[in-house]
Short mmCIF file of C-alpha atoms in Angstrom, two decimals:
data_model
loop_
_atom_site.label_atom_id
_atom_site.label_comp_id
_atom_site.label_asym_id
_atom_site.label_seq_id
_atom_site.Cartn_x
_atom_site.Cartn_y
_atom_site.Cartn_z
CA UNK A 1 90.49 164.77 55.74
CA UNK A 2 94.33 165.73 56.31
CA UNK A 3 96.99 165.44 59.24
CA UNK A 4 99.57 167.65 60.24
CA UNK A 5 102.33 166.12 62.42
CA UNK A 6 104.83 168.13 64.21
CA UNK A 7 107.30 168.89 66.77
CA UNK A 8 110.12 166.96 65.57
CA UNK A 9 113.86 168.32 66.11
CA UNK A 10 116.95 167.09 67.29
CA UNK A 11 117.28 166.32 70.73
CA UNK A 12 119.89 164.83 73.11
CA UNK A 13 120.16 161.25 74.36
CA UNK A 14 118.14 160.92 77.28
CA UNK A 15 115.65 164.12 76.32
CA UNK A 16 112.40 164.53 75.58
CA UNK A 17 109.87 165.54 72.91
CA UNK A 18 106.30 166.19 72.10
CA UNK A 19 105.12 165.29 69.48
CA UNK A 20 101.73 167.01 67.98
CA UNK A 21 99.24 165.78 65.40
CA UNK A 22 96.45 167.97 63.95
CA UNK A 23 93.56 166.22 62.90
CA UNK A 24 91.07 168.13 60.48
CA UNK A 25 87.40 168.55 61.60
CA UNK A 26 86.66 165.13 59.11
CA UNK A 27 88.26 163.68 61.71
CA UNK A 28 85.55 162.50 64.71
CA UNK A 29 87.56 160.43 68.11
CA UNK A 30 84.46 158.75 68.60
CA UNK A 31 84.98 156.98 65.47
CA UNK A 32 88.25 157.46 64.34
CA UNK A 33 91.46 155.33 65.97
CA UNK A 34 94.95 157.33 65.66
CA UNK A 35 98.19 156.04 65.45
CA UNK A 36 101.88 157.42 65.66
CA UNK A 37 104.47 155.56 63.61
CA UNK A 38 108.07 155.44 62.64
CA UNK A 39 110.42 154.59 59.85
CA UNK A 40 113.60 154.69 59.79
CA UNK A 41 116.29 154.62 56.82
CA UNK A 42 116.32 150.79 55.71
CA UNK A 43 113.72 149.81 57.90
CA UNK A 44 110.11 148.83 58.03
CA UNK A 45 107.41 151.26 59.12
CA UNK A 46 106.68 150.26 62.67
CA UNK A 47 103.90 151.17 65.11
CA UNK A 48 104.30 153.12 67.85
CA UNK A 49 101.48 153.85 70.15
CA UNK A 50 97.28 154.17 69.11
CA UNK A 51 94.45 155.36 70.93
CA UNK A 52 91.30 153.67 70.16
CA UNK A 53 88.15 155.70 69.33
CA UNK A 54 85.80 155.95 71.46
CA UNK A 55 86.75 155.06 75.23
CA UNK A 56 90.30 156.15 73.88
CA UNK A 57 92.06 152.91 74.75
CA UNK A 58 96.11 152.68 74.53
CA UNK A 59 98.34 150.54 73.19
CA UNK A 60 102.06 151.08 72.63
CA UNK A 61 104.83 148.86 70.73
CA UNK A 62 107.82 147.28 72.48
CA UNK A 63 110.05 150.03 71.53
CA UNK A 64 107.64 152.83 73.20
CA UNK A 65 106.80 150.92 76.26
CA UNK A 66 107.52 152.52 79.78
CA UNK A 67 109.08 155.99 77.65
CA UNK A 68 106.17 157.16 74.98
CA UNK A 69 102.34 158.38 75.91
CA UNK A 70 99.86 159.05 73.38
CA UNK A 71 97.05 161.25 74.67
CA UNK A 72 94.11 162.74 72.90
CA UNK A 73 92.42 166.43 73.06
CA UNK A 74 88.95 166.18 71.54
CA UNK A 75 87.97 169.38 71.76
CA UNK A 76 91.22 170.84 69.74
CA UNK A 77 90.89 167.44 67.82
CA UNK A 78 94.66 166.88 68.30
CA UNK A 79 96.60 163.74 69.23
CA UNK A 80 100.05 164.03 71.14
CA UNK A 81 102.97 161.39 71.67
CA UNK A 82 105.16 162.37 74.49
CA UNK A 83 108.44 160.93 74.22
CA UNK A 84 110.36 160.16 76.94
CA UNK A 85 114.03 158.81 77.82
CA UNK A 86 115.33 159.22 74.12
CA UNK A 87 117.36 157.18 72.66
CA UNK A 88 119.48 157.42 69.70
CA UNK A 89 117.74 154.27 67.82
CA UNK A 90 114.47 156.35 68.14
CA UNK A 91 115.94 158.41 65.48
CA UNK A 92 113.18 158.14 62.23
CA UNK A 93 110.44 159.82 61.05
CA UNK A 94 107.34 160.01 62.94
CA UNK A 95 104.24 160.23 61.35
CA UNK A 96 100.60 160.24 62.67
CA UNK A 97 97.63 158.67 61.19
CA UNK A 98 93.81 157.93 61.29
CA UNK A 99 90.95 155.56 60.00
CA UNK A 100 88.18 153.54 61.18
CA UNK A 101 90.52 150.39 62.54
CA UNK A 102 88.44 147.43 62.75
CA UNK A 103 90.78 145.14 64.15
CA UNK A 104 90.44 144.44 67.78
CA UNK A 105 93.18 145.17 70.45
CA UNK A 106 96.71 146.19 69.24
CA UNK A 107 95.66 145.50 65.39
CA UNK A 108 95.87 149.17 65.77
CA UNK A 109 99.39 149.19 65.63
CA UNK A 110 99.37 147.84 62.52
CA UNK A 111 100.03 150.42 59.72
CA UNK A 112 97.90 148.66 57.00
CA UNK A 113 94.94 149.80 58.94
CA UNK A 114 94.80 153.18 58.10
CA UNK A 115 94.00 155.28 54.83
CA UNK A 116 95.07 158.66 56.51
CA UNK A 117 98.45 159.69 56.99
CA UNK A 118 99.79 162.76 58.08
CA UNK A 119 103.40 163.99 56.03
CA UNK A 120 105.79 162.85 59.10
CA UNK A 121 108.21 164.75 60.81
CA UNK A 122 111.76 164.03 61.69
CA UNK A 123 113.04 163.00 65.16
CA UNK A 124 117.04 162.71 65.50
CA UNK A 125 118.46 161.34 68.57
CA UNK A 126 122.10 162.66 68.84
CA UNK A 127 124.84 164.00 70.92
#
């Protein structure tokens, strides 16, 4: 099973990405829960946004709240995280990944739930 994030770049204050996650065919929505995350220099991995399996429920972090949407295409078996309103603490690396998360709710956010990570790709938020 492998990801492949991408779409990363350098972009403005204020500006917008996309970024894209291919999922590899191992990889069924119905039973696999995706997640976007971020690390910065220094800091912890944190969680961004998930989509549950199945119904494809959302959750986002405080940080991507009201500027990020994660969206699912099950037929391409891809999983996108449009960013919104940039902002130069966004800067990190992004990466995607994917597992059977057990945990109820936002547990999804939490990156000790998955197994499968995609290799991240880098998001700088600068004038």
């Amino acid at each position: 099973v492998q990801l492949q994030a991408s779409g990363g770049g350098l972009v403005q204050p204020g500006g917008s990405l996309r970024l894209s996650c291919e999922a590899s065919s191992g990889f069924d929505f119905d039973y696999y829960t995706m997640g976007w995350f971020r690390q910065a220099p220094g800091k912890e991995r944190e969680g961004i946004s998930c989509i549950r399996n199945g119904d494809g429920g959302t959750y986002y972090g405080d940080s991507a709240k009201g500027r990020f949407t994660i969206s699912r295409d099950k037929a391409k078996n891809m999983v996108y995280l449009e960013m919104n309103n940039l902002k130069p603490d966004d800067t990190a690396v992004y990466y995607c990944a994917g597992d059977r998360v057990w945990s109820y709710g936002n547990g999804c956010l939490r990156h000790n739930e998955y197994n499968y990570w995609g290799q991240g790709t880098l998001v700088t938020v600068s004038s």
